CSV table of C-alpha atoms and ligand atoms in Angstrom, one decimal:
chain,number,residue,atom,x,y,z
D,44,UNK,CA,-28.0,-7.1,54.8
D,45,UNK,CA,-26.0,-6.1,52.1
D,46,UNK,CA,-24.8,-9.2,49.4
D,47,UNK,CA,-21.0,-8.1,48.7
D,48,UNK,CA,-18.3,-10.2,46.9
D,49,UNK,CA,-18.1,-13.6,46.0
D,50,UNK,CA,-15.8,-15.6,48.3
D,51,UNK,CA,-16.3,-19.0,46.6
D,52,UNK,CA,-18.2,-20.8,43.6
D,53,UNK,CA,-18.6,-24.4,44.2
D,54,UNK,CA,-20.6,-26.9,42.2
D,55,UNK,CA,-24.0,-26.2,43.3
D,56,UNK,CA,-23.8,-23.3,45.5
D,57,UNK,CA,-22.4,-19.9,45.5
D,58,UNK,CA,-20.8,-18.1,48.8
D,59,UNK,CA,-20.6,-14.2,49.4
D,60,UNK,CA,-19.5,-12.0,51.8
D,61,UNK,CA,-22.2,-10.2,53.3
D,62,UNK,CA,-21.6,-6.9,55.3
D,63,UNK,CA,-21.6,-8.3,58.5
D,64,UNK,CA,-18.5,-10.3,59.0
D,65,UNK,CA,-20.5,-13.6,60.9
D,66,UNK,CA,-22.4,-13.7,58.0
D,67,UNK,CA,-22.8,-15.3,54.4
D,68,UNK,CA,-24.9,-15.8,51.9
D,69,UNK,CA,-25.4,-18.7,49.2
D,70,UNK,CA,-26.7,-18.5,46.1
D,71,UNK,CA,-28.1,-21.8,44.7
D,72,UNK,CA,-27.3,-22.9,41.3
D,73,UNK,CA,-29.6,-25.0,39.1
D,74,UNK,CA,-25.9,-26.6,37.5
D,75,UNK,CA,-25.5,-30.8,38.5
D,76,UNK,CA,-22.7,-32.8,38.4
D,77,UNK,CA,-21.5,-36.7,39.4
D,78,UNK,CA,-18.7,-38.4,39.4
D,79,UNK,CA,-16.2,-35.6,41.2
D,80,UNK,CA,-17.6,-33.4,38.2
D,81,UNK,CA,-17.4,-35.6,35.2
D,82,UNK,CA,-20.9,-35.3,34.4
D,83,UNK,CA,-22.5,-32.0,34.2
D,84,UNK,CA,-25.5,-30.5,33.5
D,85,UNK,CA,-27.9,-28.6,35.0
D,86,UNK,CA,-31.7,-29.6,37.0
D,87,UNK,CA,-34.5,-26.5,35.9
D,88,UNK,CA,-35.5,-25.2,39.3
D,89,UNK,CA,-33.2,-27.2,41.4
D,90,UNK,CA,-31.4,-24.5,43.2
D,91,UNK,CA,-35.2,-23.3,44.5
D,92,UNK,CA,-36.0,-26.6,45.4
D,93,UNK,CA,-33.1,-27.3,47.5
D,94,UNK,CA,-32.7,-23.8,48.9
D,95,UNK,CA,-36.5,-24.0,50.3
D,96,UNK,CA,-36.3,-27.8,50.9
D,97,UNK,CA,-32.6,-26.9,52.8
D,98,UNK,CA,-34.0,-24.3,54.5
D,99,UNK,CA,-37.2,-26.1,55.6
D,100,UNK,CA,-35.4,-29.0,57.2
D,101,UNK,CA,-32.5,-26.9,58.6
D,102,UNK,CA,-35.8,-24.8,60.8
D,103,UNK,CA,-36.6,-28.4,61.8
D,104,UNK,CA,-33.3,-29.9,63.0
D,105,UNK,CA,-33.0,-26.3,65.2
D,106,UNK,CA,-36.5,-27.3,66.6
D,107,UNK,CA,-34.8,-30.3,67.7
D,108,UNK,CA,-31.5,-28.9,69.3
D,109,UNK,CA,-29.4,-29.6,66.8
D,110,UNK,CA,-28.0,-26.4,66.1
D,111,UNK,CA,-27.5,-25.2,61.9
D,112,UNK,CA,-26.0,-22.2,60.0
D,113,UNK,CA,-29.7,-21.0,58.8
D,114,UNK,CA,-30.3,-17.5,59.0
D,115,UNK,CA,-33.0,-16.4,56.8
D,116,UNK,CA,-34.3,-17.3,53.4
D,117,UNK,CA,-34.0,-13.9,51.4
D,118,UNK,CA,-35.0,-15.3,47.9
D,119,UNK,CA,-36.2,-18.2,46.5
D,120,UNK,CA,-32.8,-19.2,45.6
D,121,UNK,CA,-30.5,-17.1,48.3
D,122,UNK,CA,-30.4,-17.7,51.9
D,123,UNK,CA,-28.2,-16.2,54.6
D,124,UNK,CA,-25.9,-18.5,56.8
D,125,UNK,CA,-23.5,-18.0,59.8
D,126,UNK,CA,-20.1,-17.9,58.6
D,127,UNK,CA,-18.4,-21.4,59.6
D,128,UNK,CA,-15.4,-23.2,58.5
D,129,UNK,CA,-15.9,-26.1,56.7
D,130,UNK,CA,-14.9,-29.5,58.2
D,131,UNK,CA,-13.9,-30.9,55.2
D,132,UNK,CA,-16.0,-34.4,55.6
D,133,UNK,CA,-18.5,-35.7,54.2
D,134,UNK,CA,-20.8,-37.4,56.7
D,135,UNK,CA,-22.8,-40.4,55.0
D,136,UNK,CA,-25.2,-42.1,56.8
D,137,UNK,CA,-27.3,-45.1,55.5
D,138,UNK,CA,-30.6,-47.0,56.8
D,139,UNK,CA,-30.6,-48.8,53.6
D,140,UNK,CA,-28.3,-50.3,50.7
D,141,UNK,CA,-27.4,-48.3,48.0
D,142,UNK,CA,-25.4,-46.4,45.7
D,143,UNK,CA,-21.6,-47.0,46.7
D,144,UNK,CA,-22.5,-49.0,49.4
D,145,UNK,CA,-24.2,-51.5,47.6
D,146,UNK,CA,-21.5,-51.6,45.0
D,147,UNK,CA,-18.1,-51.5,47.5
D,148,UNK,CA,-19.8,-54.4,49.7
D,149,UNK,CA,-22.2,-56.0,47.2
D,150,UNK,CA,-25.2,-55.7,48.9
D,151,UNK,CA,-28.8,-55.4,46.9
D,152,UNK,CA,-29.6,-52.0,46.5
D,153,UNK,CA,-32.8,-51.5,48.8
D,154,UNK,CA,-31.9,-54.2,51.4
D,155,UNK,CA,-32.4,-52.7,54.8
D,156,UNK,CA,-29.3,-52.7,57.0
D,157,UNK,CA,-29.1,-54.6,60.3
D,158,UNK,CA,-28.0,-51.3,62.0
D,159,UNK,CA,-27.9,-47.7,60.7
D,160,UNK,CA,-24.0,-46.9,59.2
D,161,UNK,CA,-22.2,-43.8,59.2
D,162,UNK,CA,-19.4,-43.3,56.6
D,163,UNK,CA,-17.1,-40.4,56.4
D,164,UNK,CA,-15.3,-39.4,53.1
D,165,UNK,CA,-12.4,-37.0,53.0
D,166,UNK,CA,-14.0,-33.5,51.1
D,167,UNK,CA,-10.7,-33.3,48.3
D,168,UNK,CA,-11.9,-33.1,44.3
D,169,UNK,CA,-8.5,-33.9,43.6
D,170,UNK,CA,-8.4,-37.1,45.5
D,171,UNK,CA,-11.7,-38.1,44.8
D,172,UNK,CA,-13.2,-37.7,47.9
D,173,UNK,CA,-11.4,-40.9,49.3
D,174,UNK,CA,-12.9,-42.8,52.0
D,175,UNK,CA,-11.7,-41.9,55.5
D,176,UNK,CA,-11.6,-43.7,58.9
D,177,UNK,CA,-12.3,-41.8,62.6
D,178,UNK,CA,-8.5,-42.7,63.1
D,179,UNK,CA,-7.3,-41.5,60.0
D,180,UNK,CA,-9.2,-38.0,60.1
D,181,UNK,CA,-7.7,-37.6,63.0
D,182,UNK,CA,-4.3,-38.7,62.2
D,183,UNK,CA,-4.1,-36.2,59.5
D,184,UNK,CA,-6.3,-33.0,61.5
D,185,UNK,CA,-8.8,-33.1,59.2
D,186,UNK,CA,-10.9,-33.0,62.9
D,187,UNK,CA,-10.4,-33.3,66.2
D,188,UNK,CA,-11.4,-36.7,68.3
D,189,UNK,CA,-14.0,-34.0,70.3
D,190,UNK,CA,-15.0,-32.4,66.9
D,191,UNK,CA,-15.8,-35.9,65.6
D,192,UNK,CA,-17.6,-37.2,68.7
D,193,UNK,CA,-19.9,-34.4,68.5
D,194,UNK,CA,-20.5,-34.8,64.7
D,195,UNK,CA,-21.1,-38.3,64.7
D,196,UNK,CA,-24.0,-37.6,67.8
D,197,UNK,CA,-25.2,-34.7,65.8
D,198,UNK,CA,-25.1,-36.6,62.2
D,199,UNK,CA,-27.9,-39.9,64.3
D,200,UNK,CA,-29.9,-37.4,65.8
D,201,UNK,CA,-30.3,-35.4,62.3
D,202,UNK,CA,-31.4,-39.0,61.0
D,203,UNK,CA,-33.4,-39.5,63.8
D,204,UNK,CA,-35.6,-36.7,63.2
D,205,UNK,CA,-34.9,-36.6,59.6
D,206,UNK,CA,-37.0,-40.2,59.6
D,207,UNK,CA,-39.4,-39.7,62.5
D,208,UNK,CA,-40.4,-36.1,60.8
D,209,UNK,CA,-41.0,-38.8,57.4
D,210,UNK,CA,-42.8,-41.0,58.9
D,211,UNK,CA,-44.8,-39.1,61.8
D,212,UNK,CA,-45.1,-35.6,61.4
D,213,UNK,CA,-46.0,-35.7,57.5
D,214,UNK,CA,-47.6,-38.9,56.1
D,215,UNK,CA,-48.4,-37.8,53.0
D,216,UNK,CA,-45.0,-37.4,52.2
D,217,UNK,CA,-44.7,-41.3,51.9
D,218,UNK,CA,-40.5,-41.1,51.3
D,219,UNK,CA,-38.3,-43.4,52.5
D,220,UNK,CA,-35.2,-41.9,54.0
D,221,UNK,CA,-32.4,-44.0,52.4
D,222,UNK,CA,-29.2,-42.4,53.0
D,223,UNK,CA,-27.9,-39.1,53.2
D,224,UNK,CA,-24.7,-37.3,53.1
D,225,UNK,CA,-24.4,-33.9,55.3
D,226,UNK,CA,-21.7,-31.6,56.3
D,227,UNK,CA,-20.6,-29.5,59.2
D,228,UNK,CA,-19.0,-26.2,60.0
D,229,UNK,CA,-17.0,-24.6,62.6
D,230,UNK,CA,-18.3,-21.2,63.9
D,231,UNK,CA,-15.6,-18.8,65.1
D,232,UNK,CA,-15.7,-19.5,68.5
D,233,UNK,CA,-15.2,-23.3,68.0
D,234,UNK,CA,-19.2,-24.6,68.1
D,235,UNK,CA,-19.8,-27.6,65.4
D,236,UNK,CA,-23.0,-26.8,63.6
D,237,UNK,CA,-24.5,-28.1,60.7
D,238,UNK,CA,-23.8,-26.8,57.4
D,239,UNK,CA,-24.1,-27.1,53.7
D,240,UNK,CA,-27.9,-28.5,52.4
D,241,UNK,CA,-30.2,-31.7,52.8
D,242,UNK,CA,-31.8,-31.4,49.0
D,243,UNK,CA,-32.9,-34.3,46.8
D,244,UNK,CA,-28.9,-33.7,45.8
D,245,UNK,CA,-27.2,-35.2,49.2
D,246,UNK,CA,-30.1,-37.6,50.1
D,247,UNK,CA,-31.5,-40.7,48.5
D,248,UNK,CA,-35.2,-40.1,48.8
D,249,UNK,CA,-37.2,-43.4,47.6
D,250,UNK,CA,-41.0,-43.2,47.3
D,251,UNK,CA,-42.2,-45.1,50.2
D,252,UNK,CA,-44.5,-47.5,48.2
D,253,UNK,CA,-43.4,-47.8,44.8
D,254,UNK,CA,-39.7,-47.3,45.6
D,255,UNK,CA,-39.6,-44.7,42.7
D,256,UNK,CA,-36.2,-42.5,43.1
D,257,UNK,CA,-37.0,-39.2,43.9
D,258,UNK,CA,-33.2,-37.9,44.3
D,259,UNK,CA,-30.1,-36.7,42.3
D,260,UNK,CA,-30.0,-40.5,41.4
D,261,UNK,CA,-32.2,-39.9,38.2
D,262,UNK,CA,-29.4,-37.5,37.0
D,263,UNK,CA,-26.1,-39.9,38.5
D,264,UNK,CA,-27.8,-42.4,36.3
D,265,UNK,CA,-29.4,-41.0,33.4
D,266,UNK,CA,-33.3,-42.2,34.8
D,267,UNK,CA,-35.2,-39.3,32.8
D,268,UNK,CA,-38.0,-37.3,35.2
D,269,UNK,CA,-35.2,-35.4,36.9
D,270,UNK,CA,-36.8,-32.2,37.0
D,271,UNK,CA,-40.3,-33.6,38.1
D,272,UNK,CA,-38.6,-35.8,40.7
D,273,UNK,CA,-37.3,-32.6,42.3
D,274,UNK,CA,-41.0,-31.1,41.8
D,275,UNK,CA,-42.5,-33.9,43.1
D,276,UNK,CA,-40.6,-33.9,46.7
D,277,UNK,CA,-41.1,-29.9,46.8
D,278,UNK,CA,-44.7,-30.3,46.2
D,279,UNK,CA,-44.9,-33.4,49.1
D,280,UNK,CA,-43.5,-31.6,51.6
D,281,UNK,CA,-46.1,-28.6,51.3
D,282,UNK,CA,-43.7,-26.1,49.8
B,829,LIG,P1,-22.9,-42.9,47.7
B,829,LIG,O1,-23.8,-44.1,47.8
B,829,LIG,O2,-22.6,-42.5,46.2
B,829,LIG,O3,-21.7,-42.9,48.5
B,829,LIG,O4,-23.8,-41.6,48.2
B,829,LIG,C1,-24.2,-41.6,49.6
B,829,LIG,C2,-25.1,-40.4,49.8
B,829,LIG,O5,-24.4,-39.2,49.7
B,829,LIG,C3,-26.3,-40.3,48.8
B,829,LIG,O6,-27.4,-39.8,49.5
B,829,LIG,C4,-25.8,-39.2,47.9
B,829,LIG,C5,-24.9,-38.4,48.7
B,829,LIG,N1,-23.8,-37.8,48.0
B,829,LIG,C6,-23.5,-36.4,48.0
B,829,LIG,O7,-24.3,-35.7,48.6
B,829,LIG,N2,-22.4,-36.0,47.4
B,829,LIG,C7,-21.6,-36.8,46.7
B,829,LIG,O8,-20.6,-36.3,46.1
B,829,LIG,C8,-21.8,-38.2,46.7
B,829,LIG,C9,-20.9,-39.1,46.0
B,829,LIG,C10,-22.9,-38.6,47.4
């Protein structure tokens, strides 16, 4: 596999071209930002972190039929995908209050939900990543009613599994599954898959018994321990 020219730098993550035309690779960056970019810095070791961590749970979700871009890890921060087409949505969903939840609807941060939500937000820097409705992404293409029938299945089973792996499979992992935001991707011949990464960026991880955040949180908010917060759910998941 041969890396070959950059297609695409985003805020976490570079894309290249690899010499196979179904294939890419990324390239993770240890560089952080929140707010849509207004705060930047950067997270020592991150990009390993969330390449392994990505990589760990993508291997996971494909043990459970849900089907992912992961290739192969070919470096502790570089990994090679299957080339998709971005749906540009970001899928949120939330088994407890938090973040902009919390704030939009005024519920307590940490209050468990009466039912598990899923939110989508339209992927656009320069809008700000509005908030988007099932009617509304379809009304403007940004997917189609199947496309979105299958990611909104796909996005409670990842959850499912996401929570019964935290609770069942590794108990010394004691996190509590908050919320999470994923993505998806088309494949060339049209199947949905998931894409992007599920890192301590695009989930809220709490511990499960002191509720300490062990997530991008402690950079969003200026909470110190960001590094060791990343560490900390590297080293609990045996990686
Ligand atoms: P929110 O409460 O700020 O809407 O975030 C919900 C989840 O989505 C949380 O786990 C963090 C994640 N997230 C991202 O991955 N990228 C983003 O740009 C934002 C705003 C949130």
């Amino acid at each position: 596999m041969k890396k070959m020219e950059q297609l695409y730098e985003g805020k976490a993550k570079k894309v290249f071209k690899t010499d196979d035309e179904n294939l890419y690779i990324v390239d993770y960056k240890d560089d952080a930002t929140a707010f849509n970019g207004l705060k930047k810095g950067q997270i020592a070791g991150k990009g390993v972190v969330n390449n392994k961590m990505s990589n760990f749970l993508m291997q996971i979700m494909e043990k459970n039929g849900i089907p992912t871009h992961f290739v192969e890890e070919i470096s502790d921060r570089e990994t090679v995908v299957k080339r998709v087409e971005i749906v540009p949505l970001e899928v949120i969903i939330r088994n407890i209050a938090a973040g902009s939840f919390s704030k939009r609807f005024g519920v307590e941060e940490g209050k468990k939900l009466n039912c598990t939500t899923l939110e989508y937000c339209l992927k656009n820097d320069d809008l700000g990543d509005p908030m988007i409705n099932d009617y509304q992404i379809i009304a403007i293409g940004a997917a189609t009613k199947e496309d979105l029938d299958t990611i909104a299945d796909l996005t409670f089973k990842v959850n499912d599994v996401l929570k019964d792996f935290m609770r069942n499979y590794l108990k010394d992992l004691n996190i509590d599954l908050i919320d999470f935001k994923i993505e998806f991707g088309k494949t060339p011949d049209g199947q949905i898959i998931l894409a992007d990464e599920i890192s301590p960026d695009t989930c809220r991880l709490w511990d499960a018994t002191t509720h300490e955040k062990l997530d991008k949180d402690r950079f969003r908010r200026d909470m110190g321990n960001v590094e060791e917060a990343y560490a900390e759910v590297f080293k609990r998941l045996g990686l």
